[in-house]
mmCIF file with all atom_site columns, C-alpha atoms and ligand atoms in Angstrom:
data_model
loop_
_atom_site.group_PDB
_atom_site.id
_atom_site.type_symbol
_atom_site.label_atom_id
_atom_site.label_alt_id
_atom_site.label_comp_id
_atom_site.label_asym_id
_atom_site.label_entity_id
_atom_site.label_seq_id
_atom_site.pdbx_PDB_ins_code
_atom_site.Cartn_x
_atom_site.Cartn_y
_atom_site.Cartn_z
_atom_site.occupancy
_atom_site.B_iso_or_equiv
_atom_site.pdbx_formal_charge
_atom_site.auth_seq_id
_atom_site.auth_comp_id
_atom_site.auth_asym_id
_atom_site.auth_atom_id
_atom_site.pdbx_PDB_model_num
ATOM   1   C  CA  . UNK A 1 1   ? 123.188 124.214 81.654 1.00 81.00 ? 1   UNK A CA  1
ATOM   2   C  CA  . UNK A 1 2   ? 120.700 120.997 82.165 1.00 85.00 ? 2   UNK A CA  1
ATOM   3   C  CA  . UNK A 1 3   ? 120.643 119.481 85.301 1.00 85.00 ? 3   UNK A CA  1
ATOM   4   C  CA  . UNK A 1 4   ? 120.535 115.920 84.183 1.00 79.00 ? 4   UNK A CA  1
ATOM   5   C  CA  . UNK A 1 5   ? 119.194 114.571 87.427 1.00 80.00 ? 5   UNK A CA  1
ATOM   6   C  CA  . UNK A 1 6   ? 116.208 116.968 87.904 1.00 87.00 ? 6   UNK A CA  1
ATOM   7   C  CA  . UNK A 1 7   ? 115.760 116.812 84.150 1.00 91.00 ? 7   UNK A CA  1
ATOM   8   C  CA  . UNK A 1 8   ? 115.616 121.497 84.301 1.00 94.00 ? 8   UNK A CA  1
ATOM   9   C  CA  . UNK A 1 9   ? 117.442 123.941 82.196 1.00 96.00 ? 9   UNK A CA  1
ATOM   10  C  CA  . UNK A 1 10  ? 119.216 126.768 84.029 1.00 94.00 ? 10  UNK A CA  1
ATOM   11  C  CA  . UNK A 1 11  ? 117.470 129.743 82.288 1.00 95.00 ? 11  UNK A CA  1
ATOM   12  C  CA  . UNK A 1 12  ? 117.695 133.101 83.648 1.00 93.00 ? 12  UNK A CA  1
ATOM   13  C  CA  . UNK A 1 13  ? 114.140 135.029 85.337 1.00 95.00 ? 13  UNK A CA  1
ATOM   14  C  CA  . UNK A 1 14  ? 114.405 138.724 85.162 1.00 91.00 ? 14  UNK A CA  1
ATOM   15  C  CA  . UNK A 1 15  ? 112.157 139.157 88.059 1.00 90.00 ? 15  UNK A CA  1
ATOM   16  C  CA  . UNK A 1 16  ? 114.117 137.192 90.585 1.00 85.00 ? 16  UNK A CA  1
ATOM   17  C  CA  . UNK A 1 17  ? 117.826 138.442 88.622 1.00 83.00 ? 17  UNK A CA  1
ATOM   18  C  CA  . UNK A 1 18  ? 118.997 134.723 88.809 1.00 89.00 ? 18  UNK A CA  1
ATOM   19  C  CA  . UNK A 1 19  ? 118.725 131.433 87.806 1.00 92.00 ? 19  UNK A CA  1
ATOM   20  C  CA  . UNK A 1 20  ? 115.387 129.311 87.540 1.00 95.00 ? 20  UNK A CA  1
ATOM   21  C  CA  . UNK A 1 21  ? 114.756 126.146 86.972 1.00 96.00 ? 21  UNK A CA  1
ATOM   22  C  CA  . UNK A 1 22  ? 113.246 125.324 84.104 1.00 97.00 ? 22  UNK A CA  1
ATOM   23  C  CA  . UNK A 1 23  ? 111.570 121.707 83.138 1.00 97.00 ? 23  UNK A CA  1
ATOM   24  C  CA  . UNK A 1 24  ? 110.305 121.261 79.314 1.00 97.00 ? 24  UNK A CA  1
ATOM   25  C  CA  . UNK A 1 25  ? 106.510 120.979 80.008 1.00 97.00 ? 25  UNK A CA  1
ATOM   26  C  CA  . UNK A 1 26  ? 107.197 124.280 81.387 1.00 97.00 ? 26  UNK A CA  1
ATOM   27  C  CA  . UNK A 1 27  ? 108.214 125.483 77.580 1.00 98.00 ? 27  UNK A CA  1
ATOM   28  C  CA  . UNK A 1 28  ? 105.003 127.567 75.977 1.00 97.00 ? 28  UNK A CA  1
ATOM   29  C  CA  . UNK A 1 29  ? 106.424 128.215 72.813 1.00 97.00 ? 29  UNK A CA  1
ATOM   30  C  CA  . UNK A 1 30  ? 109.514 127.724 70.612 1.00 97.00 ? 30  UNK A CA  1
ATOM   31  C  CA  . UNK A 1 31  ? 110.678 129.469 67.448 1.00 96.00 ? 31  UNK A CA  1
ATOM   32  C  CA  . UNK A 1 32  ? 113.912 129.579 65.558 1.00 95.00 ? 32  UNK A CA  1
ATOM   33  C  CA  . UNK A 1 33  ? 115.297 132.894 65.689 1.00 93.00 ? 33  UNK A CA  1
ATOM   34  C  CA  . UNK A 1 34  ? 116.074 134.119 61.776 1.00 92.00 ? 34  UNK A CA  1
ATOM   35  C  CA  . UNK A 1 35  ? 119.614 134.652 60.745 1.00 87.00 ? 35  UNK A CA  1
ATOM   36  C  CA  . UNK A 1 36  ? 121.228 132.560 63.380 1.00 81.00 ? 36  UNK A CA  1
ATOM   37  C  CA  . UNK A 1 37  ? 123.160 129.301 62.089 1.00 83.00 ? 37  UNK A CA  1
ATOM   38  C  CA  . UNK A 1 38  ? 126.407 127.657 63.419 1.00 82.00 ? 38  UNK A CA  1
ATOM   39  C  CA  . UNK A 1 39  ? 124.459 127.309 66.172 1.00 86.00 ? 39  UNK A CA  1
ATOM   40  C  CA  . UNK A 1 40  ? 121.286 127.925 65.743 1.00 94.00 ? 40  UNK A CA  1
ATOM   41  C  CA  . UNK A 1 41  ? 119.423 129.883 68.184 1.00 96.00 ? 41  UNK A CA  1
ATOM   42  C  CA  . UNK A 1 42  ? 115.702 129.556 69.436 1.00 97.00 ? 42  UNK A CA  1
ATOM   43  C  CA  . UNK A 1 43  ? 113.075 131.831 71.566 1.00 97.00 ? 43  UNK A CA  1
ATOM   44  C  CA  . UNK A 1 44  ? 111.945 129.550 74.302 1.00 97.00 ? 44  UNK A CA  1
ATOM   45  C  CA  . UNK A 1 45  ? 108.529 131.330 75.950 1.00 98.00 ? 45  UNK A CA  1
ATOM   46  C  CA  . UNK A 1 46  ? 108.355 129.901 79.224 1.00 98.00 ? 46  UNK A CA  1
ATOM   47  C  CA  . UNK A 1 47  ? 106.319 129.453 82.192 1.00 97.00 ? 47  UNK A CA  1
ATOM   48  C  CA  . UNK A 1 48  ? 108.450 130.696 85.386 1.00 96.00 ? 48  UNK A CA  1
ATOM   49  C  CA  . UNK A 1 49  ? 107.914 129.322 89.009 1.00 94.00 ? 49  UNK A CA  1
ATOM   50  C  CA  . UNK A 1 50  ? 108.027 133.392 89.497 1.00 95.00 ? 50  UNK A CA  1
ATOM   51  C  CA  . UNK A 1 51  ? 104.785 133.136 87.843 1.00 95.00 ? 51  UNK A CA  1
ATOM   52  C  CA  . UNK A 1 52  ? 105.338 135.022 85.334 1.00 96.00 ? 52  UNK A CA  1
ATOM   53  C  CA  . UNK A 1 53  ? 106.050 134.396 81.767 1.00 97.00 ? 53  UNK A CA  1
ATOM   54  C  CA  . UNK A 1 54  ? 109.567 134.789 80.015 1.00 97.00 ? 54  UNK A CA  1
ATOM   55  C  CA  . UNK A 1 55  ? 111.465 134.587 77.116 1.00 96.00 ? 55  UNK A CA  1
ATOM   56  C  CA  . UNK A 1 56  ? 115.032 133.450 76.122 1.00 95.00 ? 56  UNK A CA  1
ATOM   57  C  CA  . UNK A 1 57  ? 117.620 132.517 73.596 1.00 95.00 ? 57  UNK A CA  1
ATOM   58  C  CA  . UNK A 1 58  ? 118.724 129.579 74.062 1.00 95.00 ? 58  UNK A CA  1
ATOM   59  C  CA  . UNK A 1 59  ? 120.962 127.618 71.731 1.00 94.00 ? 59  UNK A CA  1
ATOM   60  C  CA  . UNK A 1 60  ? 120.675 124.526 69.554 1.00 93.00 ? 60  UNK A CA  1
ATOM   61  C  CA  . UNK A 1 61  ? 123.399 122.562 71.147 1.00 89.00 ? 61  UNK A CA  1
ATOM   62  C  CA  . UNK A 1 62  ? 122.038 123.430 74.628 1.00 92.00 ? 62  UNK A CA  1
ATOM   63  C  CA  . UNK A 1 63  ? 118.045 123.054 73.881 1.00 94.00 ? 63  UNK A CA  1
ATOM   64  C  CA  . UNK A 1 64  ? 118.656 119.332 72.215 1.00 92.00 ? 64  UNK A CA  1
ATOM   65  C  CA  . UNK A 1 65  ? 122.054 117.995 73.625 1.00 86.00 ? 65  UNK A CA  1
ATOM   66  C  CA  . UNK A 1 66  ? 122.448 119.029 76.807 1.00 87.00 ? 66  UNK A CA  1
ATOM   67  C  CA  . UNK A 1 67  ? 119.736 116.918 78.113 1.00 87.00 ? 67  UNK A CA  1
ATOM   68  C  CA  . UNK A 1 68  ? 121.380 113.946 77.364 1.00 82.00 ? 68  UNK A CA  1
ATOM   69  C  CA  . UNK A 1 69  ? 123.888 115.180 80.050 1.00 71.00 ? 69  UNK A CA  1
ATOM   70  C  CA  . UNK A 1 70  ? 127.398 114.192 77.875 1.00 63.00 ? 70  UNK A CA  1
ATOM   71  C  CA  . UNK A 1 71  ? 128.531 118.029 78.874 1.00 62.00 ? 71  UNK A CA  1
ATOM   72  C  CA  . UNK A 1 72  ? 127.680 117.652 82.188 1.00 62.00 ? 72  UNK A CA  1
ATOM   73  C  CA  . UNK A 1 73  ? 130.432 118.358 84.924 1.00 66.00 ? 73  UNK A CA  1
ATOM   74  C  CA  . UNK A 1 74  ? 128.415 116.668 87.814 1.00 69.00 ? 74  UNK A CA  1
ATOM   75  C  CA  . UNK A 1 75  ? 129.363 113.729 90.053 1.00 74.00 ? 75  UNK A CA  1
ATOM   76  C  CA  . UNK A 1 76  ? 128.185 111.075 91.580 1.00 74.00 ? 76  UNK A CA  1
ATOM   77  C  CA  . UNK A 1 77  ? 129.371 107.637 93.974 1.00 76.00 ? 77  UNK A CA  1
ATOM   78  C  CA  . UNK A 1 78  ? 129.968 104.556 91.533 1.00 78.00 ? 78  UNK A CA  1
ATOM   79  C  CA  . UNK A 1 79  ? 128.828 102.145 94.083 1.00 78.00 ? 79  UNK A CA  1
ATOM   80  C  CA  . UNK A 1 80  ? 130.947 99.369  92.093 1.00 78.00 ? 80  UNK A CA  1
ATOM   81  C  CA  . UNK A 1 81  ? 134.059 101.187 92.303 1.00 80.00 ? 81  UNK A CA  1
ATOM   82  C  CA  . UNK A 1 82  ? 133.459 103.033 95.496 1.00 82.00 ? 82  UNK A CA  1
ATOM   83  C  CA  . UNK A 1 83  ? 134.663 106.189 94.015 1.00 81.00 ? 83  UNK A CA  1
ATOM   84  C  CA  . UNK A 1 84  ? 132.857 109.820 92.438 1.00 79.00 ? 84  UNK A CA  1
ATOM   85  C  CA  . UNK A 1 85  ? 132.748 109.663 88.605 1.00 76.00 ? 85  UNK A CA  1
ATOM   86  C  CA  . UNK A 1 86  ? 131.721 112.120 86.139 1.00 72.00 ? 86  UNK A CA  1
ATOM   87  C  CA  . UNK A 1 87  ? 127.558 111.458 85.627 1.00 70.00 ? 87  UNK A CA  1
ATOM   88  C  CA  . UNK A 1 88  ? 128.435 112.651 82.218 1.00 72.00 ? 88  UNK A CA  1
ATOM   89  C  CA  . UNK A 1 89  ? 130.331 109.529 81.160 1.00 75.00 ? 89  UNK A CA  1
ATOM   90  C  CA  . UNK A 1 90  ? 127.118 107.513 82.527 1.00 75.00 ? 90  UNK A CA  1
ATOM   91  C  CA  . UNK A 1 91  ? 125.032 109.608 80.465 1.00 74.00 ? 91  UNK A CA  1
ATOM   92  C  CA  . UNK A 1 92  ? 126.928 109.009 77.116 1.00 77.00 ? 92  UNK A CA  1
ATOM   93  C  CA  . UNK A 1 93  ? 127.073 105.524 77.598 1.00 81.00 ? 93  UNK A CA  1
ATOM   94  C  CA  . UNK A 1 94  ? 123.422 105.071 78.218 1.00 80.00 ? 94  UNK A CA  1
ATOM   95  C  CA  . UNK A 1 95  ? 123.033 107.402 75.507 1.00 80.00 ? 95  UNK A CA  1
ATOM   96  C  CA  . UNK A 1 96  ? 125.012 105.240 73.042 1.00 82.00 ? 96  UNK A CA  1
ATOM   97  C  CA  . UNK A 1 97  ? 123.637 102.199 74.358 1.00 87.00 ? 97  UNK A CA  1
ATOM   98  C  CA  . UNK A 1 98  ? 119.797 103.460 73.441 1.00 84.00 ? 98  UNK A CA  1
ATOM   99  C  CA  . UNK A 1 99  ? 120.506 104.897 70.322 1.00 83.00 ? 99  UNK A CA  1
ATOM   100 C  CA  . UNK A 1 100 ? 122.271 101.466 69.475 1.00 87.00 ? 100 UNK A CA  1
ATOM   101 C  CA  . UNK A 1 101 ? 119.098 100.073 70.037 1.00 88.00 ? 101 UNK A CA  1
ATOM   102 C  CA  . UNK A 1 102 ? 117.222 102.450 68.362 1.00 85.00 ? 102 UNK A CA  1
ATOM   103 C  CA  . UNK A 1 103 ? 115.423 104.536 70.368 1.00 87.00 ? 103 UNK A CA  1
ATOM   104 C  CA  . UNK A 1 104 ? 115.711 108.144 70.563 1.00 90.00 ? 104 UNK A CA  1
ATOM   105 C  CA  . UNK A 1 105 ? 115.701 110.186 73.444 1.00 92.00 ? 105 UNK A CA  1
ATOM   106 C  CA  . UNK A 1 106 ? 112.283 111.656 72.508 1.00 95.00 ? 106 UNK A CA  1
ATOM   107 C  CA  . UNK A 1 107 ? 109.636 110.364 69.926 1.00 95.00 ? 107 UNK A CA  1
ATOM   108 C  CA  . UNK A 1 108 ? 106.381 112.122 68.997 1.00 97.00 ? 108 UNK A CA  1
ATOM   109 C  CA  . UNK A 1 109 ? 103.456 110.717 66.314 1.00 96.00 ? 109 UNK A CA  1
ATOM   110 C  CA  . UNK A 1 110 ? 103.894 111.992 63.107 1.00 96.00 ? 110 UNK A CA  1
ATOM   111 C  CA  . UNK A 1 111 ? 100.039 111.751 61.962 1.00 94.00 ? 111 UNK A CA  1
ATOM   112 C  CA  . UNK A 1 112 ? 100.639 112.657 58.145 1.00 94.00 ? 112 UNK A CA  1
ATOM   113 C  CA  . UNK A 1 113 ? 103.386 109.918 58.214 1.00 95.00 ? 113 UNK A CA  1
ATOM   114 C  CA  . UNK A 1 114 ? 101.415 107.571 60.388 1.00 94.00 ? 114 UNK A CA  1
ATOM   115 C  CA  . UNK A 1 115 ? 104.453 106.670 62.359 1.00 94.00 ? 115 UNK A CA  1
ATOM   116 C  CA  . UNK A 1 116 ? 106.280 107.156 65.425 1.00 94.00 ? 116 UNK A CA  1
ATOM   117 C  CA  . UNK A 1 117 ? 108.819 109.555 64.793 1.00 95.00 ? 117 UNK A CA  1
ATOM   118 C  CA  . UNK A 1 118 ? 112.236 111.102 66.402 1.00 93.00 ? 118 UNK A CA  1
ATOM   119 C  CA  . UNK A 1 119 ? 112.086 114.971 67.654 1.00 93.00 ? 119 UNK A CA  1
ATOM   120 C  CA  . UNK A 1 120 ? 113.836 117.523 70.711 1.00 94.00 ? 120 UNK A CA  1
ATOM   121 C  CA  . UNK A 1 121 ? 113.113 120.029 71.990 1.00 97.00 ? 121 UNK A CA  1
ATOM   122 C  CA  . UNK A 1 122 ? 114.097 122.365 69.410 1.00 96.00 ? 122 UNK A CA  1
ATOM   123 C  CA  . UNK A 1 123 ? 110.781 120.255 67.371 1.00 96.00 ? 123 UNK A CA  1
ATOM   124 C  CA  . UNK A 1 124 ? 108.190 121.882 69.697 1.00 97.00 ? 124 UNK A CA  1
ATOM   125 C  CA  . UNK A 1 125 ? 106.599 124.915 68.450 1.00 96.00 ? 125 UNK A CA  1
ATOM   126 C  CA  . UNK A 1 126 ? 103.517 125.207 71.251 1.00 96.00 ? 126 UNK A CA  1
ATOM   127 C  CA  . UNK A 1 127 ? 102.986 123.377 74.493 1.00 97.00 ? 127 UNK A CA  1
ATOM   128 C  CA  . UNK A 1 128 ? 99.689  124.092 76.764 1.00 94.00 ? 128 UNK A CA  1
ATOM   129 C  CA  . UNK A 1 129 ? 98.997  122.019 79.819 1.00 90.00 ? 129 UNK A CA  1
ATOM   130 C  CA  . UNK A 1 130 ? 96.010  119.771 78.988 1.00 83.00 ? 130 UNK A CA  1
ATOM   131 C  CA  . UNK A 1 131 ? 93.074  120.299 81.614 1.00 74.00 ? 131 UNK A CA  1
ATOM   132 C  CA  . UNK A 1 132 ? 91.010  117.446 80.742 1.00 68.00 ? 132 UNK A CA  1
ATOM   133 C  CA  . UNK A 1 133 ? 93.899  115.360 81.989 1.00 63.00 ? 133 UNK A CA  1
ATOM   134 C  CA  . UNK A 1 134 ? 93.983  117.220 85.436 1.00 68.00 ? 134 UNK A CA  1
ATOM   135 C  CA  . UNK A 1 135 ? 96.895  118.996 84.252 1.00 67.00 ? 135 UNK A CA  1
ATOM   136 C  CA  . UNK A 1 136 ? 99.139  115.949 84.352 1.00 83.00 ? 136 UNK A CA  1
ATOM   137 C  CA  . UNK A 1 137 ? 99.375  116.256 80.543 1.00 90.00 ? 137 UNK A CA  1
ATOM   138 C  CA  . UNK A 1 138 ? 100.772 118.592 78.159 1.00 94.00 ? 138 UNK A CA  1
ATOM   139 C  CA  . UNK A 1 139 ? 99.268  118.840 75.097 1.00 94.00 ? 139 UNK A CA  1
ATOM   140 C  CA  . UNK A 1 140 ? 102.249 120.391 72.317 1.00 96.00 ? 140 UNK A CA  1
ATOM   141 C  CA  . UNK A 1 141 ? 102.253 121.190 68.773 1.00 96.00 ? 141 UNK A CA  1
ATOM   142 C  CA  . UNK A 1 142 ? 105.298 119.416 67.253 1.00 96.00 ? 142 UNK A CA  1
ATOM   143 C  CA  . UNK A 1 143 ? 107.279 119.509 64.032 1.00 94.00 ? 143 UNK A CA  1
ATOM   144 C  CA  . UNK A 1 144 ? 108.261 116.104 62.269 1.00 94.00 ? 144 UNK A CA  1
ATOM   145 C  CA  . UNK A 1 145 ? 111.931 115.607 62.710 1.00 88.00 ? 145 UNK A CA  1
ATOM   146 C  CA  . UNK A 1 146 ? 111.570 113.458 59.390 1.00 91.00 ? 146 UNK A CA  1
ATOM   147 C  CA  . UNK A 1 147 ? 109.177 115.160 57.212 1.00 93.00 ? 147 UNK A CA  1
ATOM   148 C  CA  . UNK A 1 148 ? 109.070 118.540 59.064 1.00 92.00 ? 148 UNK A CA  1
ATOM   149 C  CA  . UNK A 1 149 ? 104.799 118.502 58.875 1.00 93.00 ? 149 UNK A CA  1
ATOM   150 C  CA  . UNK A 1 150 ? 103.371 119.328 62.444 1.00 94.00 ? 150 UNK A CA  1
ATOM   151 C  CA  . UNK A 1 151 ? 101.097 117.141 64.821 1.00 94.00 ? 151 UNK A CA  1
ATOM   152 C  CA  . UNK A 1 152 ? 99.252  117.744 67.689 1.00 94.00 ? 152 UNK A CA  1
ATOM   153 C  CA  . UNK A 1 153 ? 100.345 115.365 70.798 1.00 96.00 ? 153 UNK A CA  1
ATOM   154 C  CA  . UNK A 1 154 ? 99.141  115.227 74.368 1.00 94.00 ? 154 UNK A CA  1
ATOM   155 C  CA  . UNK A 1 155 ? 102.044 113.132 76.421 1.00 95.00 ? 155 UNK A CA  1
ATOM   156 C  CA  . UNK A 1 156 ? 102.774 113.047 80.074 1.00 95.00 ? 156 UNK A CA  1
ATOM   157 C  CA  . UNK A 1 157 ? 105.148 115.887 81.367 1.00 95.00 ? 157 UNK A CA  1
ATOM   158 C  CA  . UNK A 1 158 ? 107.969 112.779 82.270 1.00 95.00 ? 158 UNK A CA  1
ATOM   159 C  CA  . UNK A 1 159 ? 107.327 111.996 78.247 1.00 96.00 ? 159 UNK A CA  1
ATOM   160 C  CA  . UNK A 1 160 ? 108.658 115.313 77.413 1.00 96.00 ? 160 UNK A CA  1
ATOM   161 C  CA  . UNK A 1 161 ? 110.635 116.417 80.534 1.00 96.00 ? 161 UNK A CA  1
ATOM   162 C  CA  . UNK A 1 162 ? 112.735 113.028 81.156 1.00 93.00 ? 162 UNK A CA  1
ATOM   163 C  CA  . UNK A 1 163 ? 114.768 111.761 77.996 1.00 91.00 ? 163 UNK A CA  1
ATOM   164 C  CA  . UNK A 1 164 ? 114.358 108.487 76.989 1.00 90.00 ? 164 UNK A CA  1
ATOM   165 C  CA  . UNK A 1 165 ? 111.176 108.327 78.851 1.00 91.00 ? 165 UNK A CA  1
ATOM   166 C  CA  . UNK A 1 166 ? 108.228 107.356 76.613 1.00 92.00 ? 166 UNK A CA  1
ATOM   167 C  CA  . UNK A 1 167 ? 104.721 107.229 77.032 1.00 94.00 ? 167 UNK A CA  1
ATOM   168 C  CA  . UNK A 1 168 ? 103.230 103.963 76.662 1.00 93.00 ? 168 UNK A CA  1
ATOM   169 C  CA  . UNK A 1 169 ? 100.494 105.386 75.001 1.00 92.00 ? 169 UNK A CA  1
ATOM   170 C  CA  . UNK A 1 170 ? 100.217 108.869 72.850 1.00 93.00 ? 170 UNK A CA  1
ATOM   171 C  CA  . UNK A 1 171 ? 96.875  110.824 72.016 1.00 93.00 ? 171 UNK A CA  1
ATOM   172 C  CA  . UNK A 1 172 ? 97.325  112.590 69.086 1.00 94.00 ? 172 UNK A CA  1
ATOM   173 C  CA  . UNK A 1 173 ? 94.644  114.849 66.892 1.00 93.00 ? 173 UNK A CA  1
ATOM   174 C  CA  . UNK A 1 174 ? 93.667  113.327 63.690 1.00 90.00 ? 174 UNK A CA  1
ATOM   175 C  CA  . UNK A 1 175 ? 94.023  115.950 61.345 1.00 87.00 ? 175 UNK A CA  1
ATOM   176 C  CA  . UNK A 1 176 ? 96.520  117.394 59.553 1.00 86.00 ? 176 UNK A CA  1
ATOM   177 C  CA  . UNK A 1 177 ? 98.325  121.054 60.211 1.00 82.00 ? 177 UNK A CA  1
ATOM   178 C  CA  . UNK A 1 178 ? 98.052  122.491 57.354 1.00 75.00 ? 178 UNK A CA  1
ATOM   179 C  CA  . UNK A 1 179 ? 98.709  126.372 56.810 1.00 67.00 ? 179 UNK A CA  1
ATOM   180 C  CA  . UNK A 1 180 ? 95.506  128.412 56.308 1.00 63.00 ? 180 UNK A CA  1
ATOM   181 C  CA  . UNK A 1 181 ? 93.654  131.889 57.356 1.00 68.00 ? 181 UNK A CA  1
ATOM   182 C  CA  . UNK A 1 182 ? 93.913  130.887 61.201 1.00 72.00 ? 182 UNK A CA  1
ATOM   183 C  CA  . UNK A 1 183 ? 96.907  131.558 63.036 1.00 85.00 ? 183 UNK A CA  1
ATOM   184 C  CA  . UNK A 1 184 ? 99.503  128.607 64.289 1.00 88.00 ? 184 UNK A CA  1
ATOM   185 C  CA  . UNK A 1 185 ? 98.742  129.028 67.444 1.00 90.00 ? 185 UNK A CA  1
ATOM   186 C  CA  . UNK A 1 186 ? 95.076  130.009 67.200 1.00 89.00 ? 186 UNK A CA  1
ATOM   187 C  CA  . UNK A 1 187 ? 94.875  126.611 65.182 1.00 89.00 ? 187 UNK A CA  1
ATOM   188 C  CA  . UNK A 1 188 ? 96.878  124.610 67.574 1.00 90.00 ? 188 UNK A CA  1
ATOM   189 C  CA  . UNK A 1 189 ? 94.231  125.203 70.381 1.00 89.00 ? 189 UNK A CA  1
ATOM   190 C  CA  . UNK A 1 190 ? 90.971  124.886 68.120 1.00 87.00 ? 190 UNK A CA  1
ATOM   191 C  CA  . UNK A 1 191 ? 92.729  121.167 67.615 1.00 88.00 ? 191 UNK A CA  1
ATOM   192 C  CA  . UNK A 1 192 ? 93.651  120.648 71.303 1.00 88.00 ? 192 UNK A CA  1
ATOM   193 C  CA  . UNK A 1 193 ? 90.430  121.953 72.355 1.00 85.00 ? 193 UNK A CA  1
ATOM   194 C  CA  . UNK A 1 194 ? 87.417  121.750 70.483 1.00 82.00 ? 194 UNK A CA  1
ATOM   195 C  CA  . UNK A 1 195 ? 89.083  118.702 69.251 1.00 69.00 ? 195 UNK A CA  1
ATOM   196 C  CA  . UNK A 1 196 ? 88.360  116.627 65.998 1.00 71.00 ? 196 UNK A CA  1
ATOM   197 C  CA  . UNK A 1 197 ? 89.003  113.712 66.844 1.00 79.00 ? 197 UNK A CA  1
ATOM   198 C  CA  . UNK A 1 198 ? 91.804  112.128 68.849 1.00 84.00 ? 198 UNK A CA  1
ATOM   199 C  CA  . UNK A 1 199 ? 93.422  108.712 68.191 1.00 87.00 ? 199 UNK A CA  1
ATOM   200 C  CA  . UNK A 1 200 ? 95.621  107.033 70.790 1.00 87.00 ? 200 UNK A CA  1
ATOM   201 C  CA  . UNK A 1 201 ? 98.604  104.961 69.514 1.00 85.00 ? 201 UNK A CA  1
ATOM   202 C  CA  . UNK A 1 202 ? 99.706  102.100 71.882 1.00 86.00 ? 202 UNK A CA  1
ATOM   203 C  CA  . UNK A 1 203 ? 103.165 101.016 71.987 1.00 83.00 ? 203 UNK A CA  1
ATOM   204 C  CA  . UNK A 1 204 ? 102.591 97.126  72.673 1.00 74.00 ? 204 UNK A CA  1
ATOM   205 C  CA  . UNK A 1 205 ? 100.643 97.088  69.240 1.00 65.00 ? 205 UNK A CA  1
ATOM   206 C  CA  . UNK A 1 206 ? 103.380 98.883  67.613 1.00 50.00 ? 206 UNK A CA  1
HETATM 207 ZN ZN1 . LIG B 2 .   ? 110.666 134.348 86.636 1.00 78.66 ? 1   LIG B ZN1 1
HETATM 208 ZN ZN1 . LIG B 2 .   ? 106.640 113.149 59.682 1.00 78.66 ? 2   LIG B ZN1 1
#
């Protein structure tokens, strides 16, 4: 499950036999596993409070939707009505209400497309906390919801960890991902770290 109000998945941790709590910027790697559909199923590598590193399936429906907390069984005091409702019917409203609106719970720069683009979790093949940021950023490798091409982006950990939260302003690296001798995710750190160059996109200027 995703706790909607500390923005975690429940994944399990081998080491500790139980439950941990686990935020998106904590996510190292995801990739679809092959063969599943109806749902679809993806690895999630991720970084444990155990400190250790795990992995885990986790499915489509849970990676992308949960978030937005419509499934969730929680509670909390309407202070309106003076009674406990279900947070999930808050969620799907405000859910409804942004997507009416036209904003999506997360977007990411699309540099081939030059545009501000749609993606989830499920879009995020690599994510490495950015040290020249003092580790408040994350820098991630992402895959275009639209045109399915892949971008470098370094975003706060709110930008990725909180839905609907967006970063006024996005670095991204200025060259495209395409496929050649190097590795994805050898490639993905020569961009994020011995860095061509970066453009920031602002939102004010659109
Ligand atoms: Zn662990
Ligand atoms: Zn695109």
């Amino acid at each position: 499950m995703f706790d909607a109000i500390r923005n975690r998945y429940a994944l399990t941790c081998p080491s500790q036999a139980g439950t941990t709590w686990v935020a998106v910027s904590a996510f190292r790697r995801v990739r679809r596993l092959r063969g599943a559909s109806a749902p679809a199923v993806f690895r999630v590598e991720f970084d444990c409070e155990c400190g250790q590193r795990h992995e885990t399936l986790v499915s489509h429906d849970r990676l992308d939707w949960e978030p937005l907390g419509n499934e969730s069984t929680e509670t909390y005091m309407n202070l309106l009505t003076g009674r406990r409702e279900l947070v999930a019917t808050e969620f799907a409203d405000q859910a409804t209400d942004q997507l009416r609106k036209g904003n999506w719970p997360w977007t990411f720069w699309c540099h081939p497309e030059s545009s501000m683009r749609p993606g989830f979790p499920s879009s995020l093949r690599f994510v490495t906390p950015e040290h020249q940021h003092g580790d408040q950023r994350v820098g991630v490798l992402v895959r275009c919801f639209h045109c399915a091409r892949h971008t470098v982006n370094i975003v706060s950990r709110d930008h990725l960890d909180v839905p609907w939260h967006a970063d006024p302003a996005i670095e991204f690296v200025s060259q495209v991902f395409d496929g050649d001798e190097l590795e994805p995710e050898e490639r993905f750190r020569h961009q994020l770290w011995e860095g061509p160059s970066r453009v920031q996109w602002l939102a004010d200027a659109g």
